[in-house]
Amino acid sequence: GLNNIIQGITRTLLSLYGAEKVLGVRGGYQGFDESVYPPMELTLDAVDGIQNLGGTFIASGRGSFDLGKTIAFLKRHGINQLYVVGGDGTHRAADKIAEEAKRLKLNVAVCGVPKTIDNDIDMLDRSFGFDSAVAEAQTAIRSAQTEARCNLPNGIGIVKLMGRSSGFIAVHSTMCSGEVDLCLVPEV
């Protein structure tokens, strides 16, 4: 998941590319406003073992993208590589950052790492987060099945899973469980 990505990028930049410093922007795009969340220096020691932690080591956020604050942050810290991890909204913002950096002739490479539990990114077999979502759905399906079996003669268990506009989580969870009689996917 996210911590594996953070650990992999940090280790690669420090150990293979000799980066002087790696900063983790906390709280998603909100973190480019340092008064909200100051950045965290990512060292080899800091990321050791984080792949075993749930969630994200540096926290994530939704929305709050401010192009001006982001560019100012990149300039202030002398950042020449920016790695963003997220779904379509995150990558739309990353594209704006790259275009603005190009317009301002800043030496900043922007790299997007796709991460969405929806698994709905074209030309990508699996995105980070999808397998975890399907695995978690199995717990809900098993619980619904147990409840349905306890209610004789015709117990029913219903599990609602998010899917935004694709329904991949519901379909894959159904196929993986082997216990579901019916899967409705309104997105299709």
Backbone as JSON Lines, residues from 0, in Angstrom:
{"i":0,"aa":"G","n":[0.81,-1.2,0.0],"ca":[0.0,0.0,0.0],"c":[0.85,1.27,0.0]}
{"i":1,"aa":"L","n":[0.3,2.29,0.57],"ca":[0.96,3.61,0.58],"c":[2.32,3.58,1.27]}
{"i":2,"aa":"N","n":[2.4,2.89,2.39],"ca":[3.68,2.86,3.11],"c":[4.76,2.14,2.32]}
{"i":3,"aa":"N","n":[4.38,1.11,1.56],"ca":[5.36,0.44,0.7],"c":[5.9,1.4,-0.36]}
{"i":4,"aa":"I","n":[5.0,2.22,-0.9],"ca":[5.41,3.2,-1.91],"c":[6.36,4.23,-1.3]}
{"i":5,"aa":"I","n":[6.0,4.75,-0.14],"ca":[6.82,5.75,0.55],"c":[8.2,5.17,0.86]}
{"i":6,"aa":"Q","n":[8.21,3.95,1.39],"ca":[9.47,3.3,1.73],"c":[10.32,3.05,0.48]}
{"i":7,"aa":"G","n":[9.69,2.55,-0.58],"ca":[10.43,2.26,-1.81],"c":[11.03,3.49,-2.45]}
{"i":8,"aa":"I","n":[10.26,4.56,-2.53],"ca":[10.77,5.8,-3.12],"c":[11.9,6.36,-2.26]}
{"i":9,"aa":"T","n":[11.71,6.38,-0.94],"ca":[12.74,6.92,-0.04],"c":[14.03,6.12,-0.15]}
{"i":10,"aa":"R","n":[13.94,4.81,-0.06],"ca":[15.14,3.96,-0.16],"c":[15.84,4.14,-1.5]}
{"i":11,"aa":"T","n":[15.07,4.19,-2.56],"ca":[15.66,4.33,-3.9],"c":[16.37,5.67,-4.04]}
{"i":12,"aa":"L","n":[15.71,6.75,-3.63],"ca":[16.32,8.07,-3.77],"c":[17.59,8.21,-2.94]}
{"i":13,"aa":"L","n":[17.55,7.72,-1.7],"ca":[18.71,7.87,-0.81],"c":[19.82,6.87,-1.13]}
{"i":14,"aa":"S","n":[19.48,5.63,-1.37],"ca":[20.5,4.59,-1.53],"c":[21.02,4.45,-2.95]}
{"i":15,"aa":"L","n":[20.14,4.57,-3.94],"ca":[20.58,4.35,-5.32],"c":[20.92,5.64,-6.06]}
{"i":16,"aa":"Y","n":[20.18,6.71,-5.75],"ca":[20.39,7.95,-6.49],"c":[21.17,9.01,-5.71]}
{"i":17,"aa":"G","n":[21.49,8.73,-4.47],"ca":[22.3,9.66,-3.69],"c":[21.63,10.98,-3.38]}
{"i":18,"aa":"A","n":[20.32,10.98,-3.26],"ca":[19.62,12.22,-2.91],"c":[20.12,12.73,-1.57]}
{"i":19,"aa":"E","n":[20.28,14.05,-1.45],"ca":[20.74,14.64,-0.2],"c":[19.67,14.58,0.88]}
{"i":20,"aa":"K","n":[18.42,14.72,0.48],"ca":[17.34,14.81,1.45],"c":[16.03,14.4,0.77]}
{"i":21,"aa":"V","n":[15.18,13.72,1.52],"ca":[13.84,13.37,1.02],"c":[12.83,13.91,2.02]}
{"i":22,"aa":"L","n":[11.88,14.68,1.52],"ca":[10.83,15.23,2.39],"c":[9.51,14.52,2.11]}
{"i":23,"aa":"G","n":[8.8,14.21,3.16],"ca":[7.45,13.68,3.03],"c":[6.47,14.8,3.31]}
{"i":24,"aa":"V","n":[5.59,15.04,2.36],"ca":[4.57,16.08,2.52],"c":[3.39,15.44,3.23]}
{"i":25,"aa":"R","n":[3.08,15.92,4.4],"ca":[2.05,15.3,5.25],"c":[0.66,15.85,4.92]}
{"i":26,"aa":"G","n":[-0.32,14.95,4.93],"ca":[-1.71,15.38,4.75],"c":[-2.1,15.68,3.32]}
{"i":27,"aa":"G","n":[-1.43,15.05,2.35],"ca":[-1.76,15.29,0.96],"c":[-1.39,16.7,0.54]}
{"i":28,"aa":"Y","n":[-2.16,17.26,-0.39],"ca":[-1.84,18.61,-0.89],"c":[-1.92,19.68,0.19]}
{"i":29,"aa":"Q","n":[-2.65,19.42,1.27],"ca":[-2.71,20.38,2.38],"c":[-1.32,20.62,2.97]}
{"i":30,"aa":"G","n":[-0.47,19.61,2.89],"ca":[0.86,19.68,3.48],"c":[1.8,20.65,2.8]}
{"i":31,"aa":"F","n":[1.43,21.13,1.63],"ca":[2.28,22.14,0.99],"c":[2.13,23.49,1.68]}
{"i":32,"aa":"D","n":[1.12,23.61,2.54],"ca":[0.98,24.77,3.41],"c":[1.6,24.36,4.75]}
{"i":33,"aa":"E","n":[2.84,24.74,4.97],"ca":[3.6,24.28,6.15],"c":[3.0,24.72,7.47]}
{"i":34,"aa":"S","n":[2.15,25.73,7.45],"ca":[1.51,26.14,8.71],"c":[0.46,25.12,9.14]}
{"i":35,"aa":"V","n":[-0.01,24.31,8.2],"ca":[-1.0,23.28,8.51],"c":[-0.29,22.01,8.97]}
{"i":36,"aa":"Y","n":[0.59,21.48,8.13],"ca":[1.37,20.28,8.45],"c":[2.79,20.48,7.97]}
{"i":37,"aa":"P","n":[3.75,20.62,8.87],"ca":[5.14,20.75,8.41],"c":[5.61,19.46,7.75]}
{"i":38,"aa":"P","n":[6.5,19.56,6.77],"ca":[6.98,18.35,6.11],"c":[7.83,17.5,7.07]}
{"i":39,"aa":"M","n":[7.98,16.25,6.73],"ca":[8.73,15.31,7.54],"c":[9.93,14.82,6.73]}
{"i":40,"aa":"E","n":[11.12,14.9,7.33],"ca":[12.27,14.35,6.62],"c":[12.2,12.83,6.67]}
{"i":41,"aa":"L","n":[12.32,12.23,5.51],"ca":[12.27,10.77,5.41],"c":[13.7,10.24,5.28]}
{"i":42,"aa":"T","n":[14.11,9.47,6.26],"ca":[15.43,8.85,6.26],"c":[15.24,7.34,6.16]}
{"i":43,"aa":"L","n":[16.34,6.63,5.96],"ca":[16.25,5.17,5.91],"c":[15.72,4.62,7.23]}
{"i":44,"aa":"D","n":[16.17,5.2,8.34],"ca":[15.68,4.76,9.66],"c":[14.19,5.08,9.83]}
{"i":45,"aa":"A","n":[13.77,6.24,9.36],"ca":[12.38,6.66,9.53],"c":[11.41,5.75,8.8]}
{"i":46,"aa":"V","n":[11.82,5.21,7.65],"ca":[10.9,4.38,6.87],"c":[11.09,2.88,7.12]}
{"i":47,"aa":"D","n":[12.04,2.53,7.96],"ca":[12.28,1.12,8.26],"c":[11.06,0.5,8.95]}
{"i":48,"aa":"G","n":[10.49,-0.51,8.36],"ca":[9.36,-1.22,8.95],"c":[7.99,-0.64,8.68]}
{"i":49,"aa":"I","n":[7.9,0.51,7.99],"ca":[6.57,1.12,7.8],"c":[5.68,0.31,6.86]}
{"i":50,"aa":"Q","n":[6.27,-0.59,6.08],"ca":[5.46,-1.4,5.17],"c":[4.49,-2.3,5.93]}
{"i":51,"aa":"N","n":[4.73,-2.5,7.22],"ca":[3.86,-3.35,8.04],"c":[2.75,-2.57,8.73]}
{"i":52,"aa":"L","n":[2.74,-1.26,8.57],"ca":[1.73,-0.42,9.21],"c":[0.57,-0.17,8.25]}
{"i":53,"aa":"G","n":[-0.63,-0.12,8.78],"ca":[-1.79,0.21,7.96],"c":[-1.85,1.7,7.69]}
{"i":54,"aa":"G","n":[-2.66,2.07,6.75],"ca":[-2.84,3.49,6.44],"c":[-1.62,4.07,5.76]}
{"i":55,"aa":"T","n":[-1.3,5.29,6.11],"ca":[-0.12,5.94,5.55],"c":[0.67,6.64,6.65]}
{"i":56,"aa":"F","n":[1.94,6.39,6.65],"ca":[2.91,6.88,7.61],"c":[2.91,8.41,7.69]}
{"i":57,"aa":"I","n":[2.71,9.08,6.56],"ca":[2.77,10.54,6.55],"c":[1.4,11.2,6.47]}
{"i":58,"aa":"A","n":[0.35,10.42,6.52],"ca":[-1.04,10.88,6.46],"c":[-1.41,11.33,5.04]}
{"i":59,"aa":"S","n":[-2.66,11.25,4.75],"ca":[-3.16,11.65,3.44],"c":[-4.21,12.73,3.62]}
{"i":60,"aa":"G","n":[-4.76,13.19,2.55],"ca":[-5.79,14.22,2.64],"c":[-6.65,14.2,1.4]}
{"i":61,"aa":"R","n":[-7.7,14.96,1.43],"ca":[-8.59,15.09,0.27],"c":[-8.72,16.57,-0.06]}
{"i":62,"aa":"G","n":[-8.58,16.84,-1.33],"ca":[-8.78,18.22,-1.77],"c":[-7.7,19.16,-1.26]}
{"i":63,"aa":"S","n":[-8.06,20.4,-1.06],"ca":[-7.18,21.46,-0.54],"c":[-5.98,21.76,-1.43]}
{"i":64,"aa":"F","n":[-6.1,21.5,-2.72],"ca":[-5.0,21.79,-3.63],"c":[-4.92,23.28,-3.89]}
{"i":65,"aa":"D","n":[-3.73,23.85,-3.69],"ca":[-3.48,25.26,-3.96],"c":[-2.18,25.33,-4.75]}
{"i":66,"aa":"L","n":[-2.29,25.61,-6.04],"ca":[-1.13,25.6,-6.93],"c":[-0.05,26.59,-6.47]}
{"i":67,"aa":"G","n":[-0.45,27.77,-6.07],"ca":[0.51,28.78,-5.63],"c":[1.32,28.34,-4.43]}
{"i":68,"aa":"K","n":[0.65,27.78,-3.43],"ca":[1.35,27.29,-2.23],"c":[2.25,26.12,-2.56]}
{"i":69,"aa":"T","n":[1.8,25.27,-3.46],"ca":[2.6,24.1,-3.84],"c":[3.89,24.54,-4.54]}
{"i":70,"aa":"I","n":[3.78,25.43,-5.49],"ca":[4.96,25.92,-6.22],"c":[5.9,26.65,-5.26]}
{"i":71,"aa":"A","n":[5.34,27.46,-4.36],"ca":[6.18,28.17,-3.39],"c":[6.94,27.19,-2.5]}
{"i":72,"aa":"F","n":[6.28,26.12,-2.07],"ca":[6.91,25.08,-1.26],"c":[8.07,24.43,-2.02]}
{"i":73,"aa":"L","n":[7.83,24.08,-3.28],"ca":[8.87,23.45,-4.09],"c":[10.08,24.36,-4.24]}
{"i":74,"aa":"K","n":[9.84,25.64,-4.47],"ca":[10.93,26.61,-4.6],"c":[11.68,26.77,-3.28]}
{"i":75,"aa":"R","n":[10.94,26.95,-2.19],"ca":[11.53,27.18,-0.86],"c":[12.44,26.04,-0.44]}
{"i":76,"aa":"H","n":[12.05,24.82,-0.75],"ca":[12.82,23.66,-0.32],"c":[13.77,23.13,-1.4]}
{"i":77,"aa":"G","n":[13.83,23.8,-2.54],"ca":[14.73,23.38,-3.62],"c":[14.42,21.98,-4.13]}
{"i":78,"aa":"I","n":[13.17,21.64,-4.2],"ca":[12.76,20.3,-4.63],"c":[12.81,20.21,-6.15]}
{"i":79,"aa":"N","n":[13.48,19.15,-6.63],"ca":[13.54,18.96,-8.08],"c":[12.85,17.67,-8.55]}
{"i":80,"aa":"Q","n":[12.34,16.88,-7.61],"ca":[11.54,15.71,-7.95],"c":[10.35,15.66,-7.0]}
{"i":81,"aa":"L","n":[9.17,15.54,-7.56],"ca":[7.95,15.44,-6.76],"c":[7.23,14.16,-7.14]}
{"i":82,"aa":"Y","n":[6.98,13.32,-6.16],"ca":[6.25,12.07,-6.36],"c":[4.88,12.22,-5.71]}
{"i":83,"aa":"V","n":[3.83,12.05,-6.49],"ca":[2.49,12.12,-5.95],"c":[1.84,10.75,-6.08]}
{"i":84,"aa":"V","n":[1.11,10.36,-5.05],"ca":[0.49,9.05,-5.01],"c":[-1.0,9.26,-4.82]}
{"i":85,"aa":"G","n":[-1.81,8.75,-5.74],"ca":[-3.25,8.91,-5.58],"c":[-4.03,8.53,-6.81]}
{"i":86,"aa":"G","n":[-5.28,8.95,-6.82],"ca":[-6.19,8.65,-7.91],"c":[-6.27,9.78,-8.91]}
{"i":87,"aa":"D","n":[-7.38,9.82,-9.62],"ca":[-7.49,10.76,-10.73],"c":[-7.41,12.23,-10.3]}
{"i":88,"aa":"G","n":[-8.02,12.59,-9.18],"ca":[-7.94,13.99,-8.71],"c":[-6.53,14.38,-8.35]}
{"i":89,"aa":"T","n":[-5.82,13.48,-7.7],"ca":[-4.42,13.73,-7.33],"c":[-3.58,13.95,-8.58]}
{"i":90,"aa":"H","n":[-3.83,13.14,-9.6],"ca":[-3.02,13.23,-10.82],"c":[-3.41,14.43,-11.68]}
{"i":91,"aa":"R","n":[-4.66,14.86,-11.62],"ca":[-5.02,16.1,-12.32],"c":[-4.27,17.28,-11.71]}
{"i":92,"aa":"A","n":[-4.19,17.29,-10.37],"ca":[-3.44,18.36,-9.7],"c":[-1.94,18.26,-10.03]}
{"i":93,"aa":"A","n":[-1.41,17.04,-10.07],"ca":[0.0,16.85,-10.4],"c":[0.31,17.38,-11.8]}
{"i":94,"aa":"D","n":[-0.62,17.19,-12.72],"ca":[-0.43,17.7,-14.07],"c":[-0.37,19.23,-14.06]}
{"i":95,"aa":"K","n":[-1.19,19.86,-13.24],"ca":[-1.16,21.33,-13.11],"c":[0.17,21.79,-12.53]}
{"i":96,"aa":"I","n":[0.69,21.04,-11.56],"ca":[1.99,21.39,-10.97],"c":[3.08,21.3,-12.04]}
{"i":97,"aa":"A","n":[3.07,20.21,-12.8],"ca":[4.08,20.02,-13.85],"c":[4.01,21.12,-14.9]}
{"i":98,"aa":"E","n":[2.8,21.47,-15.3],"ca":[2.63,22.53,-16.31],"c":[3.11,23.88,-15.79]}
{"i":99,"aa":"E","n":[2.79,24.18,-14.52],"ca":[3.21,25.46,-13.93],"c":[4.73,25.49,-13.75]}
{"i":100,"aa":"A","n":[5.31,24.39,-13.33],"ca":[6.77,24.33,-13.19],"c":[7.45,24.54,-14.55]}
{"i":101,"aa":"K","n":[6.87,23.95,-15.57],"ca":[7.41,24.11,-16.93],"c":[7.28,25.57,-17.37]}
{"i":102,"aa":"R","n":[6.11,26.16,-17.1],"ca":[5.88,27.56,-17.49],"c":[6.87,28.49,-16.79]}
{"i":103,"aa":"L","n":[7.16,28.19,-15.51],"ca":[8.08,29.02,-14.72],"c":[9.55,28.63,-14.92]}
{"i":104,"aa":"K","n":[9.77,27.63,-15.77],"ca":[11.12,27.12,-16.05],"c":[11.81,26.62,-14.78]}
{"i":105,"aa":"L","n":[11.02,25.96,-13.93],"ca":[11.58,25.34,-12.73],"c":[12.05,23.93,-13.08]}
{"i":106,"aa":"N","n":[13.15,23.53,-12.51],"ca":[13.69,22.19,-12.75],"c":[13.03,21.21,-11.78]}
{"i":107,"aa":"V","n":[11.76,20.88,-12.06],"ca":[11.0,19.97,-11.19],"c":[10.36,18.89,-12.05]}
{"i":108,"aa":"A","n":[10.74,17.65,-11.78],"ca":[10.1,16.51,-12.43],"c":[8.96,16.04,-11.54]}
{"i":109,"aa":"V","n":[7.81,15.8,-12.11],"ca":[6.65,15.34,-11.35],"c":[6.32,13.92,-11.8]}
{"i":110,"aa":"C","n":[6.3,13.02,-10.84],"ca":[6.03,11.61,-11.13],"c":[4.76,11.18,-10.4]}
{"i":111,"aa":"G","n":[3.84,10.59,-11.11],"ca":[2.59,10.13,-10.51],"c":[2.6,8.63,-10.3]}
{"i":112,"aa":"V","n":[2.23,8.21,-9.1],"ca":[2.09,6.79,-8.78],"c":[0.6,6.53,-8.58]}
{"i":113,"aa":"P","n":[-0.02,5.71,-9.44],"ca":[-1.45,5.48,-9.33],"c":[-1.81,4.66,-8.1]}
{"i":114,"aa":"K","n":[-2.75,5.17,-7.31],"ca":[-3.22,4.46,-6.13],"c":[-4.69,4.75,-5.98]}
{"i":115,"aa":"T","n":[-5.49,3.73,-6.18],"ca":[-6.92,3.88,-5.99],"c":[-7.52,2.52,-5.73]}
{"i":116,"aa":"I","n":[-8.38,2.42,-4.74],"ca":[-8.99,1.13,-4.45],"c":[-9.98,0.74,-5.54]}
{"i":117,"aa":"D","n":[-10.39,1.69,-6.36],"ca":[-11.38,1.41,-7.4],"c":[-10.8,0.6,-8.56]}
{"i":118,"aa":"N","n":[-9.48,0.61,-8.73],"ca":[-8.81,-0.12,-9.82],"c":[-9.37,0.31,-11.18]}
{"i":119,"aa":"D","n":[-9.64,1.59,-11.34],"ca":[-10.28,2.07,-12.56],"c":[-9.39,3.0,-13.39]}
{"i":120,"aa":"I","n":[-8.11,2.71,-13.39],"ca":[-7.18,3.51,-14.19],"c":[-6.88,2.75,-15.47]}
{"i":121,"aa":"D","n":[-7.13,3.39,-16.6],"ca":[-6.9,2.75,-17.9],"c":[-5.46,2.26,-18.03]}
{"i":122,"aa":"M","n":[-5.31,1.15,-18.73],"ca":[-4.01,0.54,-19.06],"c":[-3.23,0.09,-17.83]}
{"i":123,"aa":"L","n":[-3.92,-0.15,-16.73],"ca":[-3.27,-0.6,-15.51],"c":[-4.02,-1.82,-15.01]}
{"i":124,"aa":"D","n":[-3.32,-2.93,-14.82],"ca":[-3.98,-4.15,-14.35],"c":[-4.45,-4.02,-12.92]}
{"i":125,"aa":"R","n":[-3.6,-3.54,-12.05],"ca":[-3.93,-3.39,-10.63],"c":[-3.33,-2.11,-10.1]}
{"i":126,"aa":"S","n":[-4.1,-1.4,-9.31],"ca":[-3.56,-0.21,-8.66],"c":[-3.35,-0.52,-7.19]}
{"i":127,"aa":"F","n":[-2.43,0.21,-6.57],"ca":[-2.2,0.05,-5.14],"c":[-3.51,0.31,-4.41]}
{"i":128,"aa":"G","n":[-3.84,-0.54,-3.46],"ca":[-5.04,-0.36,-2.67],"c":[-6.18,-1.28,-3.05]}
{"i":129,"aa":"F","n":[-6.21,-1.73,-4.3],"ca":[-7.32,-2.57,-4.75],"c":[-7.34,-3.92,-4.05]}
{"i":130,"aa":"D","n":[-6.21,-4.59,-3.99],"ca":[-6.16,-5.9,-3.34],"c":[-6.57,-5.81,-1.87]}
{"i":131,"aa":"S","n":[-6.14,-4.75,-1.2],"ca":[-6.51,-4.55,0.21],"c":[-8.01,-4.37,0.35]}
{"i":132,"aa":"A","n":[-8.62,-3.63,-0.56],"ca":[-10.06,-3.39,-0.51],"c":[-10.83,-4.69,-0.72]}
{"i":133,"aa":"V","n":[-10.39,-5.51,-1.67],"ca":[-11.05,-6.79,-1.92],"c":[-10.88,-7.72,-0.71]}
{"i":134,"aa":"A","n":[-9.7,-7.72,-0.11],"ca":[-9.46,-8.56,1.07],"c":[-10.35,-8.14,2.23]}
{"i":135,"aa":"E","n":[-10.48,-6.84,2.46],"ca":[-11.34,-6.35,3.54],"c":[-12.81,-6.67,3.28]}
{"i":136,"aa":"A","n":[-13.2,-6.63,2.01],"ca":[-14.59,-6.95,1.67],"c":[-14.92,-8.4,2.01]}
{"i":137,"aa":"Q","n":[-13.92,-9.26,1.96],"ca":[-14.14,-10.68,2.3],"c":[-14.64,-10.83,3.73]}
{"i":138,"aa":"T","n":[-14.12,-10.03,4.63],"ca":[-14.56,-10.07,6.03],"c":[-16.04,-9.71,6.13]}
{"i":139,"aa":"A","n":[-16.44,-8.67,5.42],"ca":[-17.85,-8.25,5.44],"c":[-18.74,-9.33,4.83]}
{"i":140,"aa":"I","n":[-18.29,-9.94,3.75],"ca":[-19.08,-11.0,3.1],"c":[-19.23,-12.2,4.02]}
{"i":141,"aa":"R","n":[-18.14,-12.6,4.67],"ca":[-18.21,-13.74,5.6],"c":[-19.16,-13.44,6.76]}
{"i":142,"aa":"S","n":[-19.11,-12.23,7.27],"ca":[-20.01,-11.84,8.37],"c":[-21.46,-11.88,7.93]}
{"i":143,"aa":"A","n":[-21.75,-11.38,6.74],"ca":[-23.12,-11.39,6.21],"c":[-23.59,-12.82,5.99]}
{"i":144,"aa":"Q","n":[-22.69,-13.65,5.53],"ca":[-23.03,-15.06,5.31],"c":[-23.37,-15.76,6.63]}
{"i":145,"aa":"T","n":[-22.57,-15.52,7.65],"ca":[-22.83,-16.1,8.97],"c":[-24.19,-15.65,9.48]}
{"i":146,"aa":"E","n":[-24.47,-14.38,9.37],"ca":[-25.75,-13.83,9.82],"c":[-26.9,-14.44,9.04]}
{"i":147,"aa":"A","n":[-26.76,-14.6,7.74],"ca":[-27.83,-15.16,6.91],"c":[-28.1,-16.62,7.27]}
{"i":148,"aa":"R","n":[-27.07,-17.38,7.54],"ca":[-27.24,-18.79,7.89],"c":[-27.92,-18.97,9.25]}
{"i":149,"aa":"C","n":[-27.8,-17.98,10.1],"ca":[-28.4,-18.06,11.44],"c":[-29.89,-17.73,11.42]}
{"i":150,"aa":"N","n":[-30.37,-17.18,10.34],"ca":[-31.77,-16.77,10.25],"c":[-32.53,-17.72,9.32]}
{"i":151,"aa":"L","n":[-33.08,-18.77,9.9],"ca":[-33.82,-19.76,9.13],"c":[-35.26,-19.31,8.94]}
{"i":152,"aa":"P","n":[-35.96,-19.66,7.9],"ca":[-35.5,-20.59,6.88],"c":[-34.82,-19.91,5.7]}
{"i":153,"aa":"N","n":[-34.97,-18.61,5.55],"ca":[-34.47,-17.94,4.35],"c":[-33.67,-16.7,4.69]}
{"i":154,"aa":"G","n":[-32.57,-16.87,5.4],"ca":[-31.75,-15.72,5.78],"c":[-31.08,-15.07,4.57]}
{"i":155,"aa":"I","n":[-30.97,-13.78,4.64],"ca":[-30.33,-13.03,3.56],"c":[-29.27,-12.12,4.16]}
{"i":156,"aa":"G","n":[-28.12,-12.11,3.53],"ca":[-27.07,-11.19,3.93],"c":[-26.81,-10.22,2.79]}
{"i":157,"aa":"I","n":[-26.74,-8.95,3.1],"ca":[-26.5,-7.93,2.07],"c":[-25.25,-7.16,2.44]}
{"i":158,"aa":"V","n":[-24.36,-7.04,1.48],"ca":[-23.13,-6.28,1.66],"c":[-23.08,-5.22,0.57]}
{"i":159,"aa":"K","n":[-22.91,-3.98,0.97],"ca":[-22.79,-2.89,0.0],"c":[-21.34,-2.45,-0.02]}
{"i":160,"aa":"L","n":[-20.76,-2.45,-1.21],"ca":[-19.37,-2.04,-1.37],"c":[-19.3,-0.83,-2.28]}
{"i":161,"aa":"M","n":[-18.37,0.06,-2.0],"ca":[-18.22,1.23,-2.87],"c":[-17.57,0.81,-4.17]}
{"i":162,"aa":"G","n":[-17.77,1.58,-5.19],"ca":[-17.17,1.25,-6.47],"c":[-17.07,2.45,-7.37]}
{"i":163,"aa":"R","n":[-17.45,3.57,-6.88],"ca":[-17.49,4.8,-7.64],"c":[-18.18,4.56,-8.96]}
{"i":164,"aa":"S","n":[-17.47,4.45,-10.07],"ca":[-18.16,4.25,-11.34],"c":[-17.75,2.96,-12.05]}
{"i":165,"aa":"S","n":[-17.11,2.04,-11.34],"ca":[-16.66,0.82,-12.02],"c":[-17.21,-0.47,-11.45]}
{"i":166,"aa":"G","n":[-17.39,-0.58,-10.15],"ca":[-17.9,-1.8,-9.55],"c":[-16.89,-2.93,-9.44]}
{"i":167,"aa":"F","n":[-15.61,-2.64,-9.69],"ca":[-14.58,-3.69,-9.66],"c":[-14.44,-4.34,-8.28]}
{"i":168,"aa":"I","n":[-14.55,-3.57,-7.22],"ca":[-14.41,-4.14,-5.87],"c":[-15.52,-5.16,-5.63]}
{"i":169,"aa":"A","n":[-16.74,-4.8,-5.96],"ca":[-17.86,-5.72,-5.76],"c":[-17.7,-6.99,-6.59]}
{"i":170,"aa":"V","n":[-17.35,-6.85,-7.83],"ca":[-17.22,-8.01,-8.72],"c":[-16.08,-8.92,-8.26]}
{"i":171,"aa":"H","n":[-14.93,-8.36,-8.01],"ca":[-13.78,-9.18,-7.59],"c":[-14.01,-9.8,-6.21]}
{"i":172,"aa":"S","n":[-14.65,-9.08,-5.32],"ca":[-14.94,-9.63,-3.99],"c":[-15.92,-10.79,-4.1]}
{"i":173,"aa":"T","n":[-16.9,-10.65,-4.97],"ca":[-17.86,-11.73,-5.21],"c":[-17.16,-12.97,-5.75]}
{"i":174,"aa":"M","n":[-16.33,-12.78,-6.74],"ca":[-15.63,-13.92,-7.35],"c":[-14.68,-14.58,-6.36]}
{"i":175,"aa":"C","n":[-14.02,-13.79,-5.54],"ca":[-13.06,-14.33,-4.58],"c":[-13.72,-15.1,-3.44]}
{"i":176,"aa":"S","n":[-14.92,-14.7,-3.06],"ca":[-15.53,-15.32,-1.88],"c":[-16.06,-16.72,-2.17]}
{"i":177,"aa":"G","n":[-16.59,-16.94,-3.34],"ca":[-17.19,-18.23,-3.65],"c":[-18.48,-18.49,-2.88]}
{"i":178,"aa":"E","n":[-18.98,-17.51,-2.16],"ca":[-20.15,-17.68,-1.3],"c":[-21.32,-16.78,-1.69]}
{"i":179,"aa":"V","n":[-21.11,-15.89,-2.63],"ca":[-22.13,-14.91,-2.97],"c":[-23.02,-15.46,-4.08]}
{"i":180,"aa":"D","n":[-24.33,-15.35,-3.87],"ca":[-25.29,-15.84,-4.87],"c":[-25.61,-14.79,-5.93]}
{"i":181,"aa":"L","n":[-25.52,-13.52,-5.57],"ca":[-25.92,-12.47,-6.49],"c":[-25.08,-11.22,-6.23]}
{"i":182,"aa":"C","n":[-24.59,-10.63,-7.29],"ca":[-23.83,-9.38,-7.19],"c":[-24.47,-8.37,-8.12]}
{"i":183,"aa":"L","n":[-24.96,-7.29,-7.56],"ca":[-25.56,-6.22,-8.36],"c":[-24.54,-5.11,-8.52]}
{"i":184,"aa":"V","n":[-24.32,-4.69,-9.75],"ca":[-23.35,-3.64,-10.01],"c":[-24.08,-2.52,-10.77]}
{"i":185,"aa":"P","n":[-24.6,-1.54,-10.04],"ca":[-25.38,-0.49,-10.7],"c":[-24.54,0.4,-11.61]}
{"i":186,"aa":"E","n":[-23.22,0.38,-11.43],"ca":[-22.37,1.25,-12.25],"c":[-22.31,0.8,-13.71]}
{"i":187,"aa":"V","n":[-22.69,-0.45,-13.99],"ca":[-22.56,-0.97,-15.37],"c":[-23.86,-0.85,-16.1]}
